Short mmCIF file of C-alpha atoms in Angstrom, two decimals:
data_model
loop_
_atom_site.label_atom_id
_atom_site.label_comp_id
_atom_site.label_asym_id
_atom_site.label_seq_id
_atom_site.Cartn_x
_atom_site.Cartn_y
_atom_site.Cartn_z
CA MET A 1 -30.74 -23.97 16.92
CA THR A 2 -32.10 -21.67 14.27
CA ALA A 3 -30.20 -18.50 13.25
CA ALA A 4 -33.16 -16.27 13.30
CA ALA A 5 -34.45 -13.34 15.33
CA SER A 6 -37.56 -13.31 17.21
CA THR A 7 -40.25 -11.11 15.95
CA GLY A 8 -40.13 -7.64 17.55
CA SER A 9 -36.82 -8.63 19.31
CA ARG A 10 -34.07 -6.14 19.63
CA VAL A 11 -31.42 -8.87 19.39
CA LEU A 12 -30.38 -11.35 16.78
CA CYS A 13 -30.07 -14.87 18.08
CA LEU A 14 -27.45 -16.98 16.33
CA SER A 15 -26.00 -20.55 16.72
CA VAL A 16 -22.17 -20.44 16.99
CA VAL A 17 -19.42 -22.85 18.09
CA ILE A 18 -16.57 -20.87 19.79
CA GLY A 19 -13.22 -22.57 19.94
CA ALA A 20 -12.20 -21.52 23.50
CA HIS A 21 -15.82 -22.25 24.68
CA GLY A 22 -16.01 -25.93 23.73
CA THR A 23 -17.11 -27.96 20.69
CA ARG A 24 -20.95 -27.59 21.11
CA ALA A 25 -23.02 -24.89 19.43
CA VAL A 26 -24.23 -22.13 21.82
CA LYS A 27 -26.62 -19.33 21.41
CA VAL A 28 -25.27 -15.89 21.08
CA ARG A 29 -27.44 -12.81 21.18
CA LEU A 30 -26.26 -9.85 19.00
CA PRO A 31 -28.08 -6.57 19.54
CA TYR A 32 -29.25 -4.96 16.28
CA ARG A 33 -27.65 -1.77 17.37
CA GLN A 34 -23.83 -2.37 17.03
CA GLY A 35 -21.43 0.36 17.96
CA GLY A 36 -18.15 -0.99 16.69
CA SER A 37 -16.61 -0.65 13.19
CA THR A 38 -14.44 -3.76 13.25
CA ALA A 39 -16.28 -6.37 15.26
CA TYR A 40 -19.82 -7.55 16.31
CA LEU A 41 -20.43 -7.88 19.92
CA GLY A 42 -22.68 -10.82 21.15
CA ARG A 43 -23.60 -11.94 24.57
CA LEU A 44 -23.61 -15.54 25.80
CA GLY A 45 -25.69 -16.94 28.57
CA ASP A 46 -22.77 -17.47 31.15
CA GLY A 47 -21.34 -14.18 31.89
CA LEU A 48 -19.41 -13.98 28.70
CA VAL A 49 -19.33 -11.74 25.63
CA ALA A 50 -18.02 -12.67 22.24
CA LYS A 51 -16.58 -10.02 19.70
CA PHE A 52 -16.53 -11.47 16.26
CA LEU A 53 -14.32 -9.76 13.75
CA LYS A 54 -16.17 -8.23 10.84
CA VAL A 55 -14.65 -10.42 8.18
CA ASP A 56 -16.41 -9.90 4.77
CA ASP A 57 -18.42 -13.13 4.53
CA LEU A 58 -19.86 -12.77 8.01
CA ARG A 59 -20.69 -9.18 7.33
CA ARG A 60 -22.41 -9.90 4.14
CA ALA A 61 -24.31 -12.74 5.68
CA LEU A 62 -25.61 -10.47 8.46
CA HIS A 63 -26.28 -7.38 6.43
CA THR A 64 -28.23 -9.30 3.64
CA GLY A 65 -30.53 -10.68 6.34
CA ALA A 66 -29.26 -14.20 5.72
CA ALA A 67 -29.24 -14.70 9.51
CA GLY A 68 -32.74 -13.43 9.98
CA GLY A 69 -31.96 -9.81 10.65
CA ARG A 70 -29.66 -6.97 9.87
CA PRO A 71 -27.51 -5.41 12.62
CA SER A 72 -26.87 -1.73 12.27
CA GLU A 73 -23.44 -0.03 12.41
CA PRO A 74 -22.09 3.47 12.69
CA LEU A 75 -22.69 5.63 9.69
CA TRP A 76 -18.90 6.20 9.26
CA ALA A 77 -18.18 2.40 9.18
CA GLU A 78 -18.93 1.85 5.42
CA PRO A 79 -16.80 4.75 4.13
CA LEU A 80 -13.90 3.76 6.34
CA ARG A 81 -14.06 0.24 4.97
CA HIS A 82 -13.60 1.39 1.44
CA LEU A 83 -10.57 3.67 2.08
CA PRO A 84 -7.70 2.51 -0.33
CA LEU A 85 -5.38 1.55 2.49
CA PRO A 86 -3.07 -1.40 2.61
CA ASP A 87 -4.17 -3.76 5.26
CA ASN A 88 -7.20 -1.60 6.04
CA PRO A 89 -8.17 -2.16 9.71
CA PHE A 90 -11.72 -1.23 9.13
CA ARG A 91 -12.05 -4.06 6.63
CA PRO A 92 -10.47 -6.79 8.74
CA THR A 93 -9.46 -10.23 7.31
CA ARG A 94 -8.68 -13.58 8.71
CA ALA A 95 -5.03 -12.99 7.66
CA GLN A 96 -4.86 -10.43 10.53
CA ALA A 97 -5.53 -13.01 13.24
CA ALA A 98 -1.96 -13.82 14.16
CA ARG A 99 -1.13 -10.09 14.57
CA LEU A 100 -4.34 -9.41 16.56
CA ARG A 101 -3.42 -12.43 18.90
CA TYR A 102 0.03 -11.09 19.35
CA GLY A 103 -1.20 -7.59 20.24
CA HIS A 104 -3.93 -8.96 22.62
CA ASP A 105 -1.64 -11.19 24.46
CA ARG A 106 1.00 -8.57 24.97
CA ALA A 107 -1.46 -5.96 26.09
CA VAL A 108 -3.28 -8.36 28.53
CA ALA A 109 0.11 -9.40 30.00
CA ARG A 110 0.95 -5.67 30.76
CA ILE A 111 -2.41 -4.64 32.34
CA ARG A 112 -3.11 -7.78 34.40
CA ALA A 113 -2.13 -8.17 38.03
CA ILE A 114 -0.77 -4.62 38.97
CA ALA A 115 0.72 -4.56 42.46
CA PRO A 116 0.69 -1.48 44.67
CA ASP A 117 4.26 -0.73 44.02
CA ALA A 118 3.79 -0.95 40.34
CA ALA A 119 0.89 1.45 40.52
CA ASP A 120 2.87 3.97 42.65
CA ALA A 121 5.55 3.88 40.01
CA VAL A 122 3.07 4.47 37.31
CA LEU A 123 1.91 7.60 38.98
CA ARG A 124 5.48 8.79 39.78
CA ARG A 125 6.24 8.62 36.07
CA THR A 126 3.04 9.92 34.50
CA ALA A 127 1.97 12.51 37.25
CA PRO A 128 5.21 13.81 38.46
CA ARG A 129 3.81 16.96 39.99
CA LEU A 130 1.30 15.06 42.21
CA PRO A 131 2.56 15.34 45.86
CA ALA A 132 3.84 12.06 47.46
CA THR A 133 0.97 12.19 50.07
CA ARG A 134 -1.64 12.38 47.40
CA ARG A 135 0.04 9.61 45.28
CA HIS A 136 -0.05 7.42 48.35
CA LEU A 137 -3.70 8.26 48.91
CA LEU A 138 -4.63 7.16 45.38
CA VAL A 139 -2.67 3.87 45.82
CA ASP A 140 -4.31 3.08 49.12
CA GLN A 141 -7.70 3.85 47.82
CA MET A 142 -7.20 1.80 44.66
CA PHE A 143 -6.06 -1.43 46.45
CA GLY A 144 -7.56 -1.34 49.92
CA THR A 145 -6.70 -4.73 51.22
CA ARG A 146 -6.10 -6.25 47.76
CA ALA A 147 -2.53 -7.40 46.86
CA ALA A 148 -3.12 -6.70 42.93
CA VAL A 149 -5.56 -5.28 40.60
CA SER A 150 -6.20 -6.26 37.10
CA PHE A 151 -7.40 -3.91 34.23
CA ALA A 152 -8.07 -6.83 31.84
CA PRO A 153 -11.31 -8.89 31.74
CA GLU A 154 -11.00 -12.26 33.17
CA PRO A 155 -11.09 -14.24 30.91
CA SER A 156 -9.92 -12.47 27.78
CA VAL A 157 -9.03 -15.08 24.91
CA LEU A 158 -8.55 -14.61 21.21
CA THR A 159 -9.92 -17.72 19.52
CA THR A 160 -11.98 -18.57 16.48
CA ALA A 161 -15.85 -19.06 15.89
CA ASP A 162 -17.84 -21.03 13.36
CA PHE A 163 -21.43 -20.30 12.21
CA PRO A 164 -22.55 -23.53 11.09
CA GLU A 165 -25.99 -22.46 9.72
CA LEU A 166 -24.41 -19.68 7.81
CA GLY A 167 -21.62 -21.76 6.51
CA ILE A 168 -18.87 -19.49 7.81
CA VAL A 169 -15.92 -20.74 9.72
CA ASP A 170 -12.77 -19.57 11.36
CA VAL A 171 -13.96 -16.00 12.30
CA PRO A 172 -11.30 -14.44 14.65
CA THR A 173 -13.06 -13.88 17.94
CA LEU A 174 -12.46 -12.17 21.21
CA LEU A 175 -14.15 -14.32 24.11
CA GLN A 176 -14.16 -12.03 27.31
CA GLN A 177 -15.82 -11.70 30.70
CA ASP A 178 -19.11 -9.66 30.31
CA VAL A 179 -18.23 -6.66 32.48
CA GLY A 180 -21.42 -4.86 31.80
CA PRO A 181 -22.49 -1.68 30.06
CA ARG A 182 -21.24 1.08 32.42
CA ILE A 183 -18.72 3.33 30.63
CA ALA A 184 -16.05 5.12 32.39
CA ARG A 185 -16.06 8.98 32.39
CA ALA A 186 -12.81 10.70 31.44
CA LEU A 187 -13.24 14.00 33.28
CA PRO A 188 -14.65 14.55 35.81
CA THR A 189 -13.10 11.37 37.00
CA GLU A 190 -15.00 8.55 38.72
CA PRO A 191 -15.02 8.86 42.43
CA GLY A 192 -13.35 6.76 45.06
CA ALA A 193 -11.33 3.62 44.20
CA ALA A 194 -12.73 3.70 40.58
CA GLY A 195 -11.20 7.15 39.90
CA ALA A 196 -7.91 6.18 41.53
CA ALA A 197 -7.60 2.99 39.38
CA LEU A 198 -8.61 4.95 36.32
CA ALA A 199 -5.74 7.34 36.93
CA VAL A 200 -3.30 4.34 37.09
CA LEU A 201 -4.79 2.69 34.06
CA LEU A 202 -4.44 5.85 31.95
CA GLY A 203 -0.87 6.35 33.15
CA LEU A 204 -0.11 2.75 32.53
CA ALA A 205 -1.34 3.06 28.91
CA GLN A 206 1.12 5.87 28.30
CA ILE A 207 3.88 3.75 29.74
CA ILE A 208 3.33 0.67 27.67
CA ALA A 209 2.82 2.80 24.60
CA GLU A 210 6.23 4.31 25.11
CA ASP A 211 8.06 1.24 26.36
CA ASP A 212 6.44 -1.57 24.49
CA GLY A 213 4.61 0.06 21.45
CA ILE A 214 1.13 -1.11 22.68
CA GLY A 215 -1.29 1.55 22.00
CA LEU A 216 -4.55 1.10 24.10
CA ASP A 217 -7.52 3.17 22.59
CA VAL A 218 -8.21 5.50 25.39
CA VAL A 219 -9.29 8.34 23.34
CA PRO A 220 -12.22 10.21 25.16
CA ARG A 221 -15.35 10.62 23.19
CA PRO A 222 -18.28 13.03 23.71
CA SER A 223 -21.50 11.82 25.14
CA ARG A 224 -24.55 12.94 27.15
CA ARG A 225 -22.46 12.29 30.25
CA GLY A 226 -19.62 14.46 29.10
CA LEU A 227 -16.44 12.87 27.86
CA VAL A 228 -16.20 9.10 28.27
CA LEU A 229 -13.83 6.29 27.50
CA PRO A 230 -15.88 3.78 25.56
CA ASN A 231 -13.36 1.21 25.71
CA VAL A 232 -12.98 1.31 29.49
CA LEU A 233 -15.91 -0.28 31.36
CA LEU A 234 -16.48 -0.23 35.14
CA ARG A 235 -17.15 -3.36 37.09
CA PRO A 236 -17.36 -3.27 40.93
CA ALA A 237 -13.64 -4.09 41.31
CA GLY A 238 -12.69 -1.11 39.12
CA PRO A 239 -12.01 -0.10 35.43
CA VAL A 240 -11.32 -2.68 32.75
CA TYR A 241 -9.97 -2.18 29.20
CA VAL A 242 -11.87 -4.26 26.67
CA ASP A 243 -10.89 -3.32 23.11
CA PHE A 244 -8.10 -5.40 21.93
CA PHE A 245 -9.08 -5.24 18.17
CA GLY A 246 -8.25 -1.58 18.13
CA LEU A 247 -4.68 -1.30 19.27
CA GLY A 248 -2.25 1.34 18.06
CA ASP A 249 1.04 0.03 16.90
CA PRO A 250 4.15 2.03 15.66
CA ALA A 251 5.10 -1.01 13.67
CA GLY A 252 1.53 -1.86 12.31
CA GLY A 253 -0.33 -0.45 9.26
CA LEU A 254 -0.83 3.18 8.42
CA VAL A 255 -3.91 3.55 10.71
CA GLU A 256 -2.32 1.91 13.64
CA ARG A 257 0.91 3.88 13.20
CA ALA A 258 -0.95 7.22 12.96
CA GLY A 259 -3.17 6.55 15.94
CA HIS A 260 -0.35 5.55 18.07
CA ARG A 261 1.61 8.71 17.16
CA VAL A 262 -1.22 10.93 17.55
CA LEU A 263 -2.37 9.63 21.12
CA TYR A 264 1.07 8.89 22.60
CA GLY A 265 3.63 10.86 20.70
CA GLY A 266 4.09 14.51 19.97
CA ALA A 267 1.99 16.51 22.45
CA ARG A 268 1.33 13.28 24.29
CA PRO A 269 -2.50 13.98 24.93
CA ALA A 270 -2.82 10.59 26.72
CA ALA A 271 -0.16 11.40 29.02
CA ALA A 272 -1.79 14.83 29.75
CA LEU A 273 -5.22 13.15 30.41
CA ALA A 274 -3.48 10.64 32.67
CA ALA A 275 -1.84 13.38 34.81
CA ARG A 276 -5.11 15.46 34.95
CA THR A 277 -7.06 12.49 35.91
CA ALA A 278 -4.56 11.57 38.72
CA ALA A 279 -4.66 15.12 40.11
CA THR A 280 -8.40 15.42 39.90
CA ALA A 281 -8.95 11.95 41.60
CA ALA A 282 -6.46 12.74 44.30
CA ALA A 283 -8.00 16.21 45.06
CA ARG A 284 -11.44 14.56 45.38
CA LEU A 285 -10.09 11.86 47.72
CA ALA A 286 -8.29 14.49 49.93
CA HIS A 287 -11.41 16.78 50.11
CA SER A 288 -13.73 13.70 51.07
CA ARG A 289 -11.34 12.92 53.83
CA ASP A 290 -10.85 16.42 55.06
CA PRO A 291 -13.59 18.55 53.59
CA LEU A 292 -12.68 21.57 55.63
#
Protein backbone atom coordinates (compact mmCIF):
# COMPACT_ATOMS: atom_id res chain seq x y z
CA MET A 1 0.00 0.00 0.00
CA THR A 2 1.66 3.21 -1.11
CA ALA A 3 1.87 6.19 1.20
CA ALA A 4 0.59 8.70 -1.30
CA ALA A 5 -2.28 11.06 -1.85
CA SER A 6 -4.55 10.72 -4.83
CA THR A 7 -4.46 13.65 -7.25
CA GLY A 8 -7.08 16.21 -6.30
CA SER A 9 -7.91 14.33 -3.12
CA ARG A 10 -8.55 16.18 0.13
CA VAL A 11 -7.10 13.36 2.21
CA LEU A 12 -3.69 11.76 2.56
CA CYS A 13 -3.78 7.94 2.41
CA LEU A 14 -1.10 6.20 4.46
CA SER A 15 -0.19 2.64 5.31
CA VAL A 16 0.01 2.09 9.06
CA VAL A 17 0.24 -0.78 11.55
CA ILE A 18 -1.68 0.05 14.74
CA GLY A 19 -0.85 -2.12 17.72
CA ALA A 20 -4.37 -2.47 19.11
CA HIS A 21 -5.78 -3.13 15.63
CA GLY A 22 -3.69 -6.14 14.63
CA THR A 23 -0.37 -6.83 12.95
CA ARG A 24 -1.35 -6.11 9.34
CA ALA A 25 -0.96 -2.73 7.69
CA VAL A 26 -4.22 -0.88 7.13
CA LYS A 27 -5.08 2.26 5.23
CA VAL A 28 -5.69 5.44 7.19
CA ARG A 29 -7.07 8.61 5.64
CA LEU A 30 -5.73 11.88 7.05
CA PRO A 31 -7.63 15.00 5.97
CA TYR A 32 -5.30 17.70 4.71
CA ARG A 33 -7.01 20.16 7.05
CA GLN A 34 -5.93 19.19 10.56
CA GLY A 35 -7.36 21.16 13.48
CA GLY A 36 -5.20 19.81 16.31
CA SER A 37 -1.84 21.06 17.54
CA THR A 38 -0.63 17.83 19.19
CA ALA A 39 -2.05 14.98 17.07
CA TYR A 40 -3.02 14.02 13.52
CA LEU A 41 -6.53 12.67 13.08
CA GLY A 42 -7.07 9.86 10.57
CA ARG A 43 -10.02 7.62 9.75
CA LEU A 44 -9.94 3.89 9.24
CA GLY A 45 -12.51 2.00 7.22
CA ASP A 46 -14.24 0.16 10.06
CA GLY A 47 -15.85 2.81 12.22
CA LEU A 48 -12.63 3.84 13.97
CA VAL A 49 -10.44 6.92 14.09
CA ALA A 50 -6.78 7.09 15.01
CA LYS A 51 -5.03 10.08 16.57
CA PHE A 52 -1.27 10.00 16.03
CA LEU A 53 0.83 12.08 18.41
CA LYS A 54 2.82 14.72 16.50
CA VAL A 55 6.27 13.43 17.41
CA ASP A 56 9.05 15.24 15.55
CA ASP A 57 9.97 12.55 13.00
CA LEU A 58 6.36 11.96 11.95
CA ARG A 59 5.68 15.69 11.70
CA ARG A 60 8.80 16.23 9.58
CA ALA A 61 7.90 13.37 7.24
CA LEU A 62 4.39 14.68 6.69
CA HIS A 63 5.26 18.35 6.40
CA THR A 64 8.16 17.84 4.01
CA GLY A 65 5.89 15.90 1.66
CA ALA A 66 7.69 12.58 2.17
CA ALA A 67 4.30 10.89 2.50
CA GLY A 68 2.95 12.44 -0.72
CA GLY A 69 1.25 15.50 0.77
CA ARG A 70 1.46 18.16 3.45
CA PRO A 71 -1.34 18.31 6.04
CA SER A 72 -2.09 21.78 7.34
CA GLU A 73 -2.29 22.74 11.00
CA PRO A 74 -3.52 25.77 12.96
CA LEU A 75 -1.41 28.90 12.52
CA TRP A 76 -0.70 29.04 16.23
CA ALA A 77 0.68 25.48 16.40
CA GLU A 78 4.21 26.32 15.20
CA PRO A 79 4.82 29.21 17.64
CA LEU A 80 3.54 27.10 20.54
CA ARG A 81 5.83 24.25 19.54
CA HIS A 82 8.87 26.52 19.94
CA LEU A 83 8.02 27.89 23.37
CA PRO A 84 10.97 27.28 25.72
CA LEU A 85 8.95 25.18 28.13
CA PRO A 86 10.15 22.04 29.90
CA ASP A 87 8.17 19.07 28.63
CA ASN A 88 6.35 21.29 26.11
CA PRO A 89 2.99 19.53 25.40
CA PHE A 90 2.79 21.26 22.02
CA ARG A 91 5.96 19.44 20.96
CA PRO A 92 5.12 15.95 22.21
CA THR A 93 7.62 13.12 22.42
CA ARG A 94 7.46 9.36 22.79
CA ALA A 95 8.73 9.78 26.34
CA GLN A 96 5.31 11.19 27.27
CA ALA A 97 3.51 7.98 26.28
CA ALA A 98 3.34 6.48 29.79
CA ARG A 99 1.92 9.68 31.28
CA LEU A 100 -0.60 10.00 28.42
CA ARG A 101 -1.73 6.40 28.93
CA TYR A 102 -2.10 6.95 32.67
CA GLY A 103 -4.19 10.08 32.15
CA HIS A 104 -6.31 8.46 29.43
CA ASP A 105 -7.06 5.33 31.46
CA ARG A 106 -8.03 7.30 34.58
CA ALA A 107 -10.26 9.70 32.64
CA VAL A 108 -12.04 6.97 30.68
CA ALA A 109 -12.69 5.00 33.88
CA ARG A 110 -14.36 8.05 35.45
CA ILE A 111 -16.66 8.98 32.54
CA ARG A 112 -17.68 5.48 31.45
CA ALA A 113 -20.86 3.71 32.66
CA ILE A 114 -22.58 6.51 34.58
CA ALA A 115 -25.69 5.24 36.40
CA PRO A 116 -28.80 7.37 37.12
CA ASP A 117 -28.00 7.77 40.82
CA ALA A 118 -24.48 8.94 39.93
CA ALA A 119 -25.87 11.47 37.44
CA ASP A 120 -28.28 12.76 40.08
CA ALA A 121 -25.39 13.15 42.54
CA VAL A 122 -23.40 15.11 39.93
CA LEU A 123 -26.26 17.56 39.41
CA ARG A 124 -26.85 17.94 43.16
CA ARG A 125 -23.21 18.88 43.64
CA THR A 126 -22.65 21.09 40.59
CA ALA A 127 -26.10 22.66 40.18
CA PRO A 128 -27.23 23.00 43.81
CA ARG A 129 -29.81 25.70 43.01
CA LEU A 130 -31.63 23.48 40.55
CA PRO A 131 -35.00 22.38 42.04
CA ALA A 132 -35.26 18.65 42.71
CA THR A 133 -38.16 18.29 40.27
CA ARG A 134 -36.07 19.70 37.44
CA ARG A 135 -33.03 17.66 38.46
CA HIS A 136 -35.12 14.49 38.28
CA LEU A 137 -36.49 15.64 34.92
CA LEU A 138 -32.95 15.92 33.53
CA VAL A 139 -31.94 12.49 34.82
CA ASP A 140 -35.11 10.85 33.48
CA GLN A 141 -34.64 12.48 30.07
CA MET A 142 -30.96 11.53 29.93
CA PHE A 143 -31.43 7.84 30.65
CA GLY A 144 -34.91 6.90 29.47
CA THR A 145 -34.92 3.12 29.85
CA ARG A 146 -31.12 2.77 29.92
CA ALA A 147 -29.36 1.56 33.04
CA ALA A 148 -26.14 3.50 32.32
CA VAL A 149 -24.68 6.09 29.95
CA SER A 150 -21.06 6.39 28.82
CA PHE A 151 -19.34 9.66 27.94
CA ALA A 152 -16.30 7.84 26.51
CA PRO A 153 -15.93 6.47 22.97
CA GLU A 154 -16.21 2.70 22.69
CA PRO A 155 -13.46 1.69 22.19
CA SER A 156 -10.84 4.19 23.33
CA VAL A 157 -7.38 2.62 23.56
CA LEU A 158 -3.94 4.20 23.83
CA THR A 159 -1.51 2.15 21.73
CA THR A 160 1.33 2.69 19.23
CA ALA A 161 1.53 2.86 15.45
CA ASP A 162 4.24 2.14 12.87
CA PHE A 163 4.47 3.78 9.44
CA PRO A 164 6.56 1.18 7.58
CA GLU A 165 6.94 3.10 4.32
CA LEU A 166 8.15 6.16 6.19
CA GLY A 167 10.48 4.20 8.46
CA ILE A 168 8.75 5.59 11.56
CA VAL A 169 7.81 3.38 14.51
CA ASP A 170 6.30 3.51 17.98
CA VAL A 171 4.17 6.63 17.53
CA PRO A 172 1.81 6.98 20.52
CA THR A 173 -1.69 6.60 19.07
CA LEU A 174 -5.22 6.89 20.38
CA LEU A 175 -7.58 4.41 18.67
CA GLN A 176 -11.22 5.36 19.15
CA GLN A 177 -14.74 4.88 17.93
CA ASP A 178 -15.53 7.22 15.03
CA VAL A 179 -18.26 9.28 16.69
CA GLY A 180 -18.70 11.56 13.68
CA PRO A 181 -18.19 15.28 13.12
CA ARG A 182 -21.07 16.82 15.08
CA ILE A 183 -19.72 19.15 17.78
CA ALA A 184 -21.75 19.91 20.90
CA ARG A 185 -22.87 23.46 21.55
CA ALA A 186 -22.12 25.00 24.92
CA LEU A 187 -24.90 27.58 25.18
CA PRO A 188 -27.65 27.47 24.14
CA THR A 189 -27.60 23.86 25.20
CA GLU A 190 -28.50 20.92 22.99
CA PRO A 191 -32.18 19.94 23.23
CA GLY A 192 -33.70 16.85 24.81
CA ALA A 193 -31.64 13.97 26.12
CA ALA A 194 -28.41 15.37 24.60
CA GLY A 195 -28.78 18.60 26.57
CA ALA A 196 -29.51 16.73 29.79
CA ALA A 197 -26.49 14.47 29.29
CA LEU A 198 -24.26 17.44 28.42
CA ALA A 199 -25.18 19.10 31.72
CA VAL A 200 -24.13 15.94 33.58
CA LEU A 201 -20.90 15.58 31.58
CA LEU A 202 -19.85 19.17 32.34
CA GLY A 203 -20.68 18.71 36.00
CA LEU A 204 -18.75 15.46 36.09
CA ALA A 205 -15.75 17.20 34.53
CA GLN A 206 -15.68 19.66 37.45
CA ILE A 207 -15.99 16.88 40.01
CA ILE A 208 -13.21 14.68 38.64
CA ALA A 209 -10.96 17.75 38.32
CA GLU A 210 -11.47 18.50 42.01
CA ASP A 211 -11.44 14.93 43.31
CA ASP A 212 -8.99 13.20 40.96
CA GLY A 213 -6.95 15.97 39.32
CA ILE A 214 -8.18 14.97 35.84
CA GLY A 215 -8.73 18.08 33.73
CA LEU A 216 -10.97 17.41 30.73
CA ASP A 217 -10.64 20.20 28.16
CA VAL A 218 -14.21 21.53 28.06
CA VAL A 219 -13.22 25.10 27.21
CA PRO A 220 -15.88 26.62 24.91
CA ARG A 221 -14.61 28.04 21.62
CA PRO A 222 -16.39 30.53 19.36
CA SER A 223 -17.73 29.32 16.02
CA ARG A 224 -20.36 30.23 13.46
CA ARG A 225 -22.84 28.28 15.58
CA GLY A 226 -21.99 30.24 18.72
CA LEU A 227 -19.98 28.74 21.55
CA VAL A 228 -19.09 25.10 20.97
CA LEU A 229 -17.19 22.38 22.83
CA PRO A 230 -14.82 20.98 20.16
CA ASN A 231 -13.74 18.06 22.34
CA VAL A 232 -17.33 16.93 22.95
CA LEU A 233 -18.95 15.22 19.99
CA LEU A 234 -22.54 14.11 19.64
CA ARG A 235 -23.58 10.60 18.67
CA PRO A 236 -27.20 9.37 18.70
CA ALA A 237 -26.73 8.03 22.24
CA GLY A 238 -25.54 11.42 23.53
CA PRO A 239 -22.34 13.47 24.04
CA VAL A 240 -18.89 11.88 24.08
CA TYR A 241 -15.60 13.41 25.29
CA VAL A 242 -12.80 12.54 22.85
CA ASP A 243 -9.58 14.49 23.56
CA PHE A 244 -7.39 12.52 25.95
CA PHE A 245 -4.13 14.04 24.62
CA GLY A 246 -5.04 17.43 26.12
CA LEU A 247 -5.82 16.76 29.77
CA GLY A 248 -5.09 19.33 32.45
CA ASP A 249 -3.11 17.99 35.39
CA PRO A 250 -2.20 19.80 38.64
CA ALA A 251 0.83 17.50 38.92
CA GLY A 252 1.86 17.81 35.25
CA GLY A 253 4.00 20.27 33.34
CA LEU A 254 3.60 24.05 33.37
CA VAL A 255 0.90 24.14 30.67
CA GLU A 256 -1.11 21.26 32.17
CA ARG A 257 -0.99 22.86 35.63
CA ALA A 258 -1.98 26.28 34.32
CA GLY A 259 -4.84 24.89 32.21
CA HIS A 260 -6.20 22.92 35.15
CA ARG A 261 -6.02 25.91 37.49
CA VAL A 262 -7.63 28.36 35.04
CA LEU A 263 -10.53 26.10 34.08
CA TYR A 264 -11.29 24.33 37.36
CA GLY A 265 -9.79 26.50 40.10
CA GLY A 266 -10.17 30.11 41.15
CA ALA A 267 -13.45 31.41 39.73
CA ARG A 268 -14.24 27.86 38.52
CA PRO A 269 -15.58 28.78 35.06
CA ALA A 270 -16.17 25.11 34.23
CA ALA A 271 -18.43 24.79 37.28
CA ALA A 272 -20.35 27.92 36.26
CA LEU A 273 -20.81 26.53 32.73
CA ALA A 274 -22.03 23.21 34.14
CA ALA A 275 -24.59 24.89 36.41
CA ARG A 276 -25.84 27.17 33.66
CA THR A 277 -26.11 24.31 31.19
CA ALA A 278 -28.11 22.27 33.70
CA ALA A 279 -30.48 25.18 34.39
CA THR A 280 -30.98 25.89 30.68
CA ALA A 281 -31.52 22.24 29.77
CA ALA A 282 -33.99 21.73 32.62
CA ALA A 283 -35.93 24.88 31.72
CA ARG A 284 -36.21 23.78 28.10
CA LEU A 285 -37.40 20.32 29.09
CA ALA A 286 -39.95 21.71 31.53
CA HIS A 287 -41.27 24.11 28.89
CA SER A 288 -41.52 21.36 26.26
CA ARG A 289 -43.65 19.27 28.63
CA ASP A 290 -45.79 22.16 29.85
CA PRO A 291 -45.46 25.03 27.32
CA LEU A 292 -48.16 27.07 29.03
